[in-house]
Short mmCIF file of C-alpha atoms and ligand atoms in Angstrom, two decimals:
data_model
loop_
_atom_site.label_atom_id
_atom_site.label_comp_id
_atom_site.label_asym_id
_atom_site.label_seq_id
_atom_site.Cartn_x
_atom_site.Cartn_y
_atom_site.Cartn_z
CA MET A 1 0.00 0.00 0.00
CA MET A 2 1.27 3.46 -0.92
CA LYS A 3 1.13 6.27 1.56
CA ARG A 4 -1.09 9.21 0.78
CA ASN A 5 1.97 11.43 0.02
CA GLU A 6 3.51 8.92 -2.33
CA ARG A 7 0.24 8.46 -4.14
CA SER A 8 -0.36 12.17 -4.63
CA SER A 9 3.19 12.77 -5.83
CA LEU A 10 2.80 9.92 -8.29
CA VAL A 11 -0.37 11.55 -9.57
CA LEU A 12 1.46 14.87 -9.89
CA VAL A 13 4.27 13.24 -11.85
CA LEU A 14 1.77 11.56 -14.16
CA VAL A 15 -0.05 14.82 -14.71
CA PHE A 16 3.23 16.58 -15.37
CA VAL A 17 4.32 13.94 -17.91
CA LEU A 18 0.94 14.21 -19.61
CA ILE A 19 1.11 17.99 -19.85
CA VAL A 20 4.65 17.94 -21.14
CA SER A 21 3.93 15.33 -23.78
CA VAL A 22 0.75 17.02 -24.97
CA THR A 23 2.37 20.44 -24.99
CA PHE A 24 5.42 19.11 -26.79
CA SER A 25 3.39 17.41 -29.51
CA LEU A 26 1.31 20.54 -29.97
CA MET A 27 4.39 22.73 -30.17
CA SER A 28 5.92 20.58 -32.85
CA VAL A 29 2.68 20.64 -34.82
CA GLU A 30 2.51 24.39 -34.42
CA ALA A 31 6.08 24.90 -35.42
CA ARG A 32 5.57 22.91 -38.56
CA LYS A 33 2.37 24.57 -39.65
CA HIS A 34 2.71 28.17 -38.68
CA HIS A 35 5.27 30.32 -37.01
CA HIS A 36 3.09 30.89 -34.06
CA LYS A 37 3.75 31.64 -30.46
CA LYS A 38 4.45 28.50 -28.49
CA SER A 39 1.78 29.31 -25.95
CA ASN A 40 -0.89 28.73 -28.54
CA SER A 41 -2.85 25.56 -28.57
CA HIS A 42 -5.34 24.07 -30.92
CA HIS A 43 -7.29 22.58 -28.10
CA LYS A 44 -10.96 23.16 -27.78
CA HIS A 45 -11.68 25.55 -25.02
CA ARG A 46 -13.32 24.07 -22.03
CA LYS A 47 -16.57 25.69 -21.02
CA ASP A 48 -15.32 26.53 -17.52
CA HIS A 49 -12.51 28.71 -18.90
CA LYS A 50 -13.92 32.21 -19.03
CA GLY A 51 -12.46 35.50 -20.15
CA GLY A 52 -9.53 36.24 -22.40
CA SER A 53 -6.66 35.29 -20.10
CA ASP A 54 -6.79 31.60 -20.82
CA SER A 55 -6.43 31.74 -24.56
CA SER A 56 -3.25 29.68 -24.28
CA GLY A 57 -5.03 26.37 -23.79
CA PRO A 58 -4.96 24.04 -20.79
CA ALA A 59 -3.77 25.73 -17.60
CA LEU A 60 -0.25 24.90 -16.49
CA GLY A 61 -0.49 26.50 -13.02
CA PRO A 62 0.40 24.79 -9.76
CA ALA A 63 -3.21 23.82 -9.04
CA PRO A 64 -4.30 22.49 -12.38
CA ALA A 65 -7.95 22.45 -13.28
CA PRO A 66 -9.11 18.87 -13.57
CA LEU A 67 -7.79 17.58 -16.87
CA PRO A 68 -10.04 15.52 -19.05
CA PRO A 69 -9.31 11.79 -18.94
CA TYR A 70 -6.29 10.91 -21.01
CA GLY A 71 -8.18 9.28 -23.86
CA SER A 72 -10.39 12.30 -24.47
CA TYR A 73 -7.85 14.35 -26.32
CA PRO A 74 -5.48 12.26 -28.31
CA PRO A 75 -2.83 14.42 -29.99
CA GLN A 76 -3.72 13.18 -33.50
CA THR A 77 -7.17 14.82 -33.17
CA SER A 78 -5.78 18.17 -32.10
CA MET A 79 -3.75 18.32 -35.31
CA THR A 80 -6.99 18.79 -37.19
CA VAL A 81 -8.60 21.30 -34.80
CA PHE A 82 -7.88 24.92 -35.61
CA ASN A 83 -9.06 27.22 -32.87
CA VAL A 84 -9.51 30.79 -34.05
CA LEU A 85 -8.00 32.00 -30.75
CA SER A 86 -4.73 30.35 -31.76
CA PHE A 87 -4.59 32.64 -34.78
CA GLY A 88 -4.67 35.83 -32.80
CA ALA A 89 -8.42 36.38 -32.39
CA LYS A 90 -9.36 38.38 -29.30
CA GLY A 91 -12.93 37.21 -28.98
CA ASP A 92 -13.98 40.28 -27.01
CA GLY A 93 -16.73 41.29 -29.44
CA VAL A 94 -14.99 44.57 -30.24
CA ALA A 95 -11.58 43.89 -31.76
CA ASP A 96 -11.58 43.02 -35.45
CA ASP A 97 -11.02 39.27 -35.59
CA SER A 98 -11.52 38.93 -39.37
CA LYS A 99 -7.84 38.38 -40.10
CA ALA A 100 -7.55 35.65 -37.47
CA LEU A 101 -10.60 33.89 -38.88
CA LEU A 102 -9.19 34.09 -42.40
CA GLU A 103 -5.82 32.71 -41.27
CA ALA A 104 -7.51 29.89 -39.37
CA TRP A 105 -9.64 29.14 -42.44
CA LYS A 106 -6.59 28.97 -44.69
CA ALA A 107 -4.84 26.59 -42.33
CA ALA A 108 -7.88 24.35 -41.79
CA CYS A 109 -8.68 24.35 -45.49
CA LYS A 110 -5.42 22.52 -46.25
CA VAL A 111 -6.08 19.62 -43.90
CA SER A 112 -8.48 16.79 -44.55
CA ALA A 113 -11.37 16.54 -42.06
CA ALA A 114 -10.23 19.64 -40.20
CA THR A 115 -12.37 21.53 -37.70
CA LEU A 116 -12.21 25.30 -37.50
CA GLU A 117 -13.33 26.07 -33.98
CA ILE A 118 -15.15 29.22 -32.90
CA PRO A 119 -15.07 28.53 -29.15
CA SER A 120 -17.98 29.11 -26.82
CA ASP A 121 -17.98 32.01 -24.35
CA PHE A 122 -16.27 34.30 -26.86
CA GLN A 123 -17.65 36.86 -29.28
CA PHE A 124 -15.80 37.55 -32.49
CA MET A 125 -16.37 40.72 -34.44
CA ILE A 126 -15.86 39.90 -38.10
CA ASN A 127 -15.89 42.29 -41.04
CA PRO A 128 -17.32 41.09 -44.36
CA ILE A 129 -15.07 38.27 -45.58
CA THR A 130 -14.96 35.53 -48.18
CA LEU A 131 -14.06 32.09 -46.94
CA GLN A 132 -13.00 30.42 -50.11
CA GLY A 133 -12.33 26.91 -51.30
CA PRO A 134 -11.63 24.53 -52.69
CA CYS A 135 -10.61 22.94 -49.41
CA MET A 136 -9.74 19.41 -48.39
CA PRO A 137 -12.86 17.28 -47.85
CA HIS A 138 -14.93 17.12 -44.67
CA LEU A 139 -14.05 20.57 -43.39
CA VAL A 140 -16.19 21.61 -40.40
CA LEU A 141 -16.77 25.14 -39.15
CA GLN A 142 -17.70 24.54 -35.53
CA ILE A 143 -19.49 27.65 -34.25
CA ASP A 144 -19.94 27.35 -30.49
CA GLY A 145 -19.32 31.01 -29.68
CA THR A 146 -20.77 34.10 -31.35
CA LEU A 147 -19.84 35.76 -34.62
CA LEU A 148 -20.81 39.44 -34.73
CA ALA A 149 -21.17 41.59 -37.85
CA PRO A 150 -20.01 45.22 -37.77
CA PRO A 151 -22.66 47.02 -35.73
CA LYS A 152 -22.78 50.29 -37.69
CA VAL A 153 -23.85 50.70 -41.30
CA GLY A 154 -21.05 53.22 -41.83
CA SER A 155 -18.40 50.72 -40.78
CA TRP A 156 -19.27 48.29 -43.59
CA PRO A 157 -16.87 48.49 -46.53
CA LYS A 158 -18.88 49.88 -49.43
CA SER A 159 -17.62 47.17 -51.74
CA SER A 160 -19.00 44.42 -49.49
CA LEU A 161 -22.64 45.26 -49.10
CA PHE A 162 -23.94 42.05 -50.67
CA GLN A 163 -23.07 39.75 -47.84
CA TRP A 164 -21.23 39.41 -44.60
CA LEU A 165 -19.85 35.86 -44.49
CA ASN A 166 -19.37 34.61 -48.01
CA PHE A 167 -18.56 30.94 -48.54
CA LYS A 168 -17.37 30.35 -52.05
CA TRP A 169 -16.33 27.30 -54.06
CA ILE A 170 -16.43 24.88 -51.20
CA HIS A 171 -17.49 21.27 -51.36
CA ASP A 172 -18.26 18.73 -48.71
CA PHE A 173 -18.41 21.26 -45.90
CA THR A 174 -20.38 21.57 -42.66
CA ILE A 175 -21.27 24.44 -40.37
CA GLN A 176 -22.49 23.23 -37.00
CA GLY A 177 -22.44 24.06 -33.30
CA THR A 178 -24.35 25.57 -30.44
CA GLY A 179 -23.31 29.14 -31.25
CA THR A 180 -24.84 32.18 -32.89
CA VAL A 181 -24.25 34.16 -36.04
CA ASP A 182 -25.48 37.67 -35.27
CA GLY A 183 -25.86 40.10 -38.18
CA GLN A 184 -26.46 43.04 -35.79
CA GLY A 185 -28.86 44.48 -38.34
CA SER A 186 -30.74 47.02 -36.25
CA ASP A 187 -28.79 49.93 -37.68
CA TRP A 188 -29.68 48.80 -41.20
CA TRP A 189 -33.35 48.52 -40.40
CA THR A 190 -33.55 52.15 -39.50
CA ALA A 191 -34.45 53.98 -42.67
CA SER A 192 -33.00 57.25 -41.41
CA GLN A 193 -29.63 55.61 -40.99
CA ILE A 194 -29.64 54.43 -44.60
CA TYR A 195 -30.58 57.93 -45.68
CA SER A 196 -27.77 59.48 -43.73
CA ILE A 197 -25.12 57.32 -45.38
CA GLN A 198 -26.68 57.81 -48.79
CA LYS A 199 -26.22 61.53 -48.33
CA LYS A 200 -22.53 60.95 -47.72
CA SER A 201 -22.12 58.84 -50.85
CA LYS A 202 -24.47 58.84 -53.79
CA HIS A 203 -23.21 55.44 -54.91
CA ILE A 204 -24.46 53.39 -51.99
CA PRO A 205 -26.66 50.80 -53.65
CA ASP A 206 -30.10 50.16 -52.31
CA ILE A 207 -28.93 46.88 -50.90
CA LYS A 208 -28.49 45.30 -47.52
CA PRO A 209 -26.13 42.44 -46.74
CA THR A 210 -27.06 38.79 -46.41
CA ALA A 211 -25.57 37.27 -43.24
CA LEU A 212 -24.39 33.88 -44.53
CA ARG A 213 -24.12 33.21 -48.21
CA PHE A 214 -22.92 30.14 -50.07
CA TYR A 215 -21.89 30.58 -53.65
CA ALA A 216 -21.04 27.84 -56.15
CA SER A 217 -20.67 25.22 -53.45
CA ASN A 218 -21.62 21.55 -53.33
CA ASN A 219 -22.64 19.20 -50.55
CA VAL A 220 -22.95 21.76 -47.83
CA THR A 221 -24.61 21.19 -44.45
CA VAL A 222 -25.71 23.88 -42.00
CA ARG A 223 -27.04 22.55 -38.73
CA ASP A 224 -27.86 23.39 -35.13
CA ILE A 225 -26.68 27.02 -35.10
CA LYS A 226 -28.69 30.21 -34.60
CA ILE A 227 -28.65 32.94 -37.23
CA ILE A 228 -30.15 36.20 -35.99
CA ASN A 229 -30.63 39.87 -36.81
CA SER A 230 -29.39 39.85 -40.37
CA PRO A 231 -29.48 43.24 -42.13
CA GLN A 232 -31.46 41.40 -44.80
CA CYS A 233 -31.44 37.70 -45.74
CA HIS A 234 -30.14 35.31 -43.07
CA LEU A 235 -28.97 32.29 -45.07
CA LYS A 236 -28.60 32.22 -48.82
CA PHE A 237 -27.55 29.48 -51.23
CA ASP A 238 -26.67 30.63 -54.71
CA SER A 239 -25.60 28.47 -57.66
CA SER A 240 -25.02 25.49 -55.42
CA ASN A 241 -25.88 21.81 -55.46
CA GLY A 242 -26.54 19.48 -52.53
CA VAL A 243 -27.65 21.49 -49.50
CA GLN A 244 -28.76 20.21 -46.10
CA VAL A 245 -30.18 22.56 -43.50
CA ASN A 246 -31.18 20.91 -40.26
CA ASN A 247 -32.27 22.08 -36.83
CA ILE A 248 -31.37 25.74 -37.13
CA GLN A 249 -33.04 28.78 -35.58
CA ILE A 250 -33.48 31.99 -37.53
CA SER A 251 -34.95 35.09 -36.02
CA SER A 252 -35.01 38.85 -36.21
CA PRO A 253 -37.25 41.23 -34.30
CA GLU A 254 -40.52 42.83 -35.34
CA ASN A 255 -39.02 46.03 -36.74
CA SER A 256 -36.76 44.34 -39.31
CA PRO A 257 -37.96 44.97 -42.88
CA ASN A 258 -37.05 42.66 -45.80
CA THR A 259 -35.34 40.07 -43.66
CA ASP A 260 -35.66 36.72 -45.42
CA GLY A 261 -34.99 33.49 -43.56
CA ILE A 262 -33.54 31.09 -46.12
CA HIS A 263 -33.14 32.09 -49.74
CA LEU A 264 -32.40 29.65 -52.56
CA GLN A 265 -31.35 30.66 -56.03
CA ASN A 266 -30.01 28.49 -58.87
CA THR A 267 -29.63 25.71 -56.38
CA GLN A 268 -30.59 22.05 -56.72
CA ASN A 269 -31.01 19.08 -54.41
CA VAL A 270 -31.88 20.84 -51.20
CA GLU A 271 -33.39 19.59 -47.95
CA ILE A 272 -34.43 22.06 -45.28
CA GLN A 273 -35.82 20.44 -42.16
CA HIS A 274 -36.64 20.69 -38.47
CA SER A 275 -35.97 24.39 -38.17
CA ASN A 276 -37.60 27.45 -36.66
CA ILE A 277 -37.79 30.55 -38.79
CA GLY A 278 -39.34 33.71 -37.42
CA CYS A 279 -38.56 36.70 -39.56
CA VAL A 280 -41.07 39.49 -39.52
CA GLY A 281 -39.72 41.29 -42.55
CA ASP A 282 -40.00 38.77 -45.36
CA ASP A 283 -40.27 35.13 -46.43
CA CYS A 284 -39.32 32.29 -44.09
CA VAL A 285 -38.14 30.31 -47.09
CA SER A 286 -37.81 31.90 -50.49
CA ILE A 287 -37.25 29.71 -53.54
CA GLN A 288 -36.08 31.61 -56.59
CA THR A 289 -35.32 30.85 -60.18
CA GLY A 290 -33.10 27.92 -61.11
CA CYS A 291 -34.12 25.80 -58.14
CA SER A 292 -35.21 22.20 -58.47
CA ASN A 293 -35.58 19.17 -56.25
CA VAL A 294 -36.13 21.13 -53.06
CA HIS A 295 -37.66 19.42 -50.03
CA VAL A 296 -38.78 21.63 -47.16
CA HIS A 297 -40.32 19.88 -44.16
CA HIS A 298 -40.94 20.17 -40.42
CA ILE A 299 -40.51 23.91 -40.40
CA ASN A 300 -42.07 26.32 -37.98
CA CYS A 301 -42.54 29.66 -39.76
CA GLY A 302 -43.71 33.02 -38.49
CA PRO A 303 -44.19 35.80 -38.04
CA GLY A 304 -43.11 36.75 -41.55
CA HIS A 305 -44.34 36.36 -45.10
CA GLY A 306 -44.60 32.57 -45.24
CA ILE A 307 -43.05 30.18 -47.75
CA SER A 308 -42.65 31.55 -51.26
CA LEU A 309 -41.70 30.52 -54.76
CA GLY A 310 -40.64 33.78 -56.36
CA GLY A 311 -41.13 36.59 -57.21
CA LEU A 312 -40.08 35.04 -60.46
CA GLY A 313 -39.36 36.65 -63.78
CA LYS A 314 -38.46 40.12 -62.59
CA ASP A 315 -37.39 42.45 -65.41
CA LYS A 316 -38.18 39.79 -68.02
CA SER A 317 -35.69 37.36 -66.54
CA VAL A 318 -35.99 33.64 -67.12
CA ALA A 319 -37.77 31.74 -64.39
CA CYS A 320 -37.47 27.99 -63.96
CA VAL A 321 -38.56 26.23 -60.81
CA SER A 322 -39.50 22.56 -60.58
CA ASP A 323 -39.86 19.54 -58.32
CA ILE A 324 -40.56 21.29 -55.04
CA VAL A 325 -42.06 19.54 -52.01
CA VAL A 326 -43.16 21.58 -49.00
CA GLU A 327 -44.76 19.47 -46.28
CA LYS A 328 -45.40 19.17 -42.56
CA ILE A 329 -45.12 22.88 -41.96
CA SER A 330 -46.61 25.04 -39.24
CA ILE A 331 -47.19 28.69 -40.13
CA GLN A 332 -48.40 31.41 -37.74
CA ASN A 333 -49.16 35.12 -38.06
CA THR A 334 -47.85 35.55 -41.56
CA LEU A 335 -48.86 37.53 -44.61
CA ALA A 336 -49.05 34.43 -46.80
CA GLY A 337 -48.98 30.73 -46.13
CA VAL A 338 -47.70 29.00 -49.24
CA ARG A 339 -47.31 31.30 -52.20
CA ILE A 340 -46.18 31.37 -55.82
CA LYS A 341 -45.61 34.83 -57.21
CA THR A 342 -44.43 35.89 -60.64
CA TRP A 343 -43.70 39.45 -61.67
CA GLN A 344 -46.25 41.16 -63.78
CA GLN A 345 -43.54 42.97 -65.72
CA ASN A 346 -42.37 39.66 -67.11
CA GLN A 347 -43.85 40.49 -70.48
CA GLY A 348 -43.55 37.70 -72.99
CA GLY A 349 -43.52 35.04 -70.32
CA ILE A 350 -40.31 33.10 -70.20
CA GLY A 351 -40.03 30.01 -68.09
CA SER A 352 -42.16 27.81 -65.92
CA VAL A 353 -43.00 26.64 -62.45
CA LYS A 354 -43.92 22.96 -62.43
CA ASN A 355 -44.37 19.95 -60.19
CA VAL A 356 -44.88 21.65 -56.84
CA SER A 357 -46.53 20.04 -53.84
CA PHE A 358 -47.68 21.76 -50.67
CA SER A 359 -49.05 19.28 -48.16
CA ASN A 360 -49.85 18.98 -44.50
CA ILE A 361 -49.60 22.70 -43.82
CA GLN A 362 -51.06 24.00 -40.55
CA VAL A 363 -51.89 27.69 -40.69
CA SER A 364 -52.85 29.89 -37.80
CA ASP A 365 -54.02 33.48 -38.23
CA VAL A 366 -52.41 33.70 -41.66
CA LYS A 367 -53.71 36.57 -43.82
CA VAL A 368 -54.00 34.51 -47.02
CA PRO A 369 -52.95 30.85 -46.65
CA ILE A 370 -52.90 29.88 -50.36
CA ILE A 371 -51.70 32.31 -53.00
CA ILE A 372 -50.79 32.21 -56.66
CA ASP A 373 -50.12 35.75 -57.76
CA GLN A 374 -49.12 36.40 -61.36
CA TYR A 375 -49.79 40.10 -60.94
CA TYR A 376 -46.98 40.66 -58.48
CA CYS A 377 -45.78 44.20 -58.76
CA ASP A 378 -43.90 46.57 -56.48
CA LYS A 379 -45.25 49.75 -58.03
CA HIS A 380 -48.72 51.17 -57.71
CA LEU A 381 -49.40 51.01 -61.42
CA CYS A 382 -48.02 48.07 -63.34
CA LYS A 383 -48.88 47.61 -66.99
CA ASN A 384 -51.22 44.82 -67.89
CA GLN A 385 -49.21 41.82 -68.97
CA THR A 386 -49.07 40.01 -72.26
CA GLY A 387 -47.63 36.72 -71.03
CA ALA A 388 -46.33 35.09 -67.92
CA VAL A 389 -44.30 32.36 -66.36
CA ALA A 390 -46.33 29.17 -66.97
CA ILE A 391 -47.50 27.51 -63.77
CA SER A 392 -48.49 23.86 -63.91
CA GLY A 393 -48.75 20.85 -61.64
CA VAL A 394 -49.30 22.46 -58.25
CA LYS A 395 -50.88 20.30 -55.58
CA TYR A 396 -52.34 21.61 -52.33
CA ASP A 397 -53.20 18.81 -49.92
CA GLN A 398 -54.29 19.23 -46.28
CA ILE A 399 -53.97 22.95 -45.85
CA ILE A 400 -55.74 23.40 -42.53
CA GLY A 401 -56.26 26.21 -40.02
CA THR A 402 -57.30 29.85 -39.80
CA TYR A 403 -56.95 32.95 -42.00
CA SER A 404 -57.53 36.62 -41.29
CA VAL A 405 -58.16 38.11 -44.77
CA GLN A 406 -58.89 35.57 -47.50
CA PRO A 407 -58.72 31.76 -47.58
CA ILE A 408 -57.36 31.38 -51.09
CA HIS A 409 -56.21 33.70 -53.84
CA LEU A 410 -55.38 32.15 -57.20
CA ALA A 411 -54.72 35.00 -59.61
CA CYS A 412 -53.29 33.38 -62.70
CA SER A 413 -52.24 35.15 -65.87
CA ASN A 414 -54.83 36.14 -68.48
CA ASP A 415 -52.75 34.70 -71.31
CA ILE A 416 -51.37 31.56 -69.75
CA PRO A 417 -53.61 30.00 -67.13
CA CYS A 418 -52.37 27.82 -64.30
CA THR A 419 -52.94 24.17 -65.15
CA ASP A 420 -53.14 20.96 -63.13
CA VAL A 421 -53.78 22.78 -59.90
CA ASP A 422 -55.18 20.32 -57.35
CA LEU A 423 -56.97 21.37 -54.19
CA ILE A 424 -57.45 18.42 -51.83
CA ASP A 425 -58.65 18.61 -48.24
CA ILE A 426 -58.51 22.36 -47.73
CA GLN A 427 -60.09 23.46 -44.43
CA LEU A 428 -59.71 27.16 -43.75
CA LYS A 429 -61.78 29.14 -41.27
CA PRO A 430 -61.65 32.82 -40.38
CA SER A 431 -59.60 33.63 -37.28
CA SER A 432 -61.80 34.11 -34.25
CA GLY A 433 -63.26 37.57 -33.85
CA ASN A 434 -62.46 38.55 -37.43
CA ARG A 435 -65.55 39.58 -39.40
CA TYR A 436 -63.94 41.43 -42.32
CA PHE A 437 -62.69 38.72 -44.57
CA GLN A 438 -62.89 38.28 -48.32
CA LYS A 439 -64.26 35.42 -50.39
CA ALA A 440 -61.99 32.99 -52.19
CA LEU A 441 -60.57 34.46 -55.40
CA CYS A 442 -59.86 32.22 -58.35
CA TRP A 443 -58.86 33.49 -61.77
CA ASN A 444 -57.86 31.40 -64.76
CA SER A 445 -56.86 28.35 -62.80
CA PHE A 446 -57.50 24.83 -64.07
CA GLY A 447 -57.47 21.59 -62.14
CA LYS A 448 -59.37 19.34 -59.75
CA SER A 449 -60.62 19.71 -56.24
CA GLN A 450 -61.47 17.04 -53.71
CA ALA A 451 -63.44 17.25 -50.46
CA PRO A 452 -63.29 18.16 -47.68
CA LEU A 453 -63.25 21.79 -48.84
CA VAL A 454 -63.93 24.62 -46.41
CA PRO A 455 -65.16 27.19 -47.32
CA SER A 456 -67.25 25.27 -49.82
CA SER A 457 -66.77 28.01 -52.46
CA ILE A 458 -63.31 26.50 -53.08
CA ASP A 459 -65.15 23.74 -54.90
CA TYR A 460 -66.02 26.20 -57.68
CA CYS A 461 -62.56 27.70 -57.79
CA LEU A 462 -60.95 25.65 -60.49
CA ARG A 463 -61.96 25.32 -64.11
CA SER A 464 -61.72 22.05 -65.96
CA ASP A 465 -62.41 23.15 -69.57
CA VAL A 466 -58.90 23.76 -70.89
CA SER A 467 -59.14 24.63 -74.55
CA GLY A 468 -56.69 23.46 -77.19
CA SER A 469 -55.32 26.93 -77.95
CA VAL A 470 -54.63 27.56 -74.29
CA LEU A 471 -52.66 24.33 -74.00
CA ARG A 472 -50.64 25.23 -77.08
CA SER A 473 -49.66 28.59 -75.68
CA ILE A 474 -48.60 26.92 -72.44
CA ALA A 475 -46.49 24.46 -74.36
CA ARG A 476 -44.86 27.31 -76.29
CA SER A 477 -43.88 29.12 -73.15
CA HIS A 478 -42.41 25.93 -71.70
CA GLU A 479 -40.29 25.39 -74.78
CA HIS A 480 -38.33 28.55 -74.16
CA VAL A 481 -35.64 27.66 -71.70
CA CYS A 482 -36.23 25.41 -68.76
C1 NAG B 501 -21.77 15.16 -53.05
O1 NAG B 501 -22.42 14.10 -52.41
C2 NAG B 501 -22.79 13.05 -53.30
C3 NAG B 501 -23.62 12.05 -52.54
O2 NAG B 501 -23.12 11.82 -51.27
C4 NAG B 501 -21.52 12.45 -53.90
O3 NAG B 501 -21.84 11.45 -54.81
C5 NAG B 501 -20.76 13.55 -54.61
O4 NAG B 501 -19.53 13.05 -55.10
C6 NAG B 501 -20.47 14.71 -53.69
N1 NAG B 501 -19.89 15.81 -54.46
C7 NAG B 501 -18.92 16.58 -53.97
C8 NAG B 501 -18.40 17.62 -54.89
O5 NAG B 501 -18.49 16.47 -52.84
C1 NAG B 502 -41.99 15.87 -58.97
O1 NAG B 502 -41.09 16.21 -57.92
C2 NAG B 502 -40.82 15.15 -57.05
C3 NAG B 502 -39.98 15.68 -55.92
O2 NAG B 502 -38.81 16.25 -56.36
C4 NAG B 502 -40.15 14.01 -57.80
O3 NAG B 502 -39.90 12.93 -56.94
C5 NAG B 502 -41.05 13.57 -58.95
O4 NAG B 502 -40.37 12.60 -59.72
C6 NAG B 502 -41.41 14.76 -59.82
N1 NAG B 502 -42.39 14.35 -60.82
C7 NAG B 502 -42.23 14.57 -62.12
C8 NAG B 502 -43.34 14.13 -63.00
O5 NAG B 502 -41.22 15.09 -62.58
C1 NAG B 503 -55.71 43.03 -68.44
O1 NAG B 503 -56.27 43.26 -69.69
C2 NAG B 503 -57.36 42.42 -70.01
C3 NAG B 503 -57.79 42.67 -71.45
O2 NAG B 503 -57.71 44.02 -71.78
C4 NAG B 503 -58.50 42.64 -69.02
O3 NAG B 503 -59.59 41.82 -69.31
C5 NAG B 503 -57.97 42.32 -67.64
O4 NAG B 503 -58.94 42.60 -66.65
C6 NAG B 503 -56.73 43.15 -67.34
N1 NAG B 503 -56.15 42.66 -66.10
C7 NAG B 503 -55.72 43.49 -65.17
C8 NAG B 503 -55.14 42.81 -63.96
O5 NAG B 503 -55.73 44.68 -65.25
#
């Protein structure tokens, strides 16, 4: 049997040997990769380390904090973990940590299955940056702390107003963690503030940054994080393929105009699931031209504008959207429920929206739960159109709940009607206490309906007498581009 003293000194020796070996292996890794200070460590920060004084990794003081069991941080793992603090980030929410993040990104990008760590309990102020690939596969951006955008409109570089964090040309990449991406948009939402910078420079575009944007990227996953207070759109995927969004929270407060939740453009093979999106200013999910094979499910949306396809075909642009499934959605206190909108100015009608299914949608106090609007227009007086994006194959199944203005509004183009529109099991009642609602509106929409249908006027909504000339004009407009 060892005496107590012997045992504790043995423990101390073991701890010392452990620290020395871990530190030594880290130092050699460091020395190889970067010419960094030896006090730096790539270790994940432990939650109980608070403040900025411990940015050098595990404590080496005389009374060491309890170390994790030996097996829990094997040195070979730490070689692939790149903590932004090790690259000079302050994490105080004030100092500009953009450069540190960029350096950490560059280092992590070169290593297969690397993790770039944004540690918890720190706030990193980051100016608009582009985090660019291609990188080695399986790169993870682990956001456990907070990323903060510049708080003042005037402090944004004028050349970087399109987005804040721009991920470009990356494949096989994941953002995850328990942390927050905070766009600090309140300054942008104040119209007077915009006016005051416009006075300073006439060339400020009428544009507000997106918080997180992916461009030309494949196989990207965003999960678990919170994205809040974006100046405009919170999460955008542009010209990408293979997107997974899972279990994220998006929110901005009631006074935030034009703040979209998730925006998809020219992006295919997308799944958005199990997320909460509450953006007052604009759409929870916005699906724009060039999107196909998009599956949106188990989303809680509202307040906001609901889930939208479009506005498509702005300024005579080509619009092609197909194979969209939106199901098992709960929508509260929004302007629209599920909506397809095409711009009225799209004279000539190029493109199509086809094969869209909205099913199992619960609505609560939604102004207009079901909308097709081919007269979408941001001016007071838009010219009458002579063509439109062709809309066909849209199924509404189990759209159930309450509305505050109108149950259904299908305003299809005069020239090209909507075809194969199915209304199945639609049960919409006015919100309690609301007596000023409008009747269902249906214009130039063809298809079938199937009971139960509440209000019963929905039964007369759709026409079934498609004439030959109408079908031919639809076919012509489909031929164009998609
Ligand atoms: C994307 O994922 C698919 C399916 O897992 C795979 O076949 C494809 O090679 C991946 N593409 C890239 C660029 O990682
Ligand atoms: C419609 O879209 C769904 C979902 O993307 C797809 O599985 C189905 O094959 C499409 N149908 C047609 C006729 O293209
Ligand atoms: C557009 O013009 C047509 C024909 O002149 C007319 O019947 C229709 O009501 C007009 N639509 C709108 C939205 O003004």
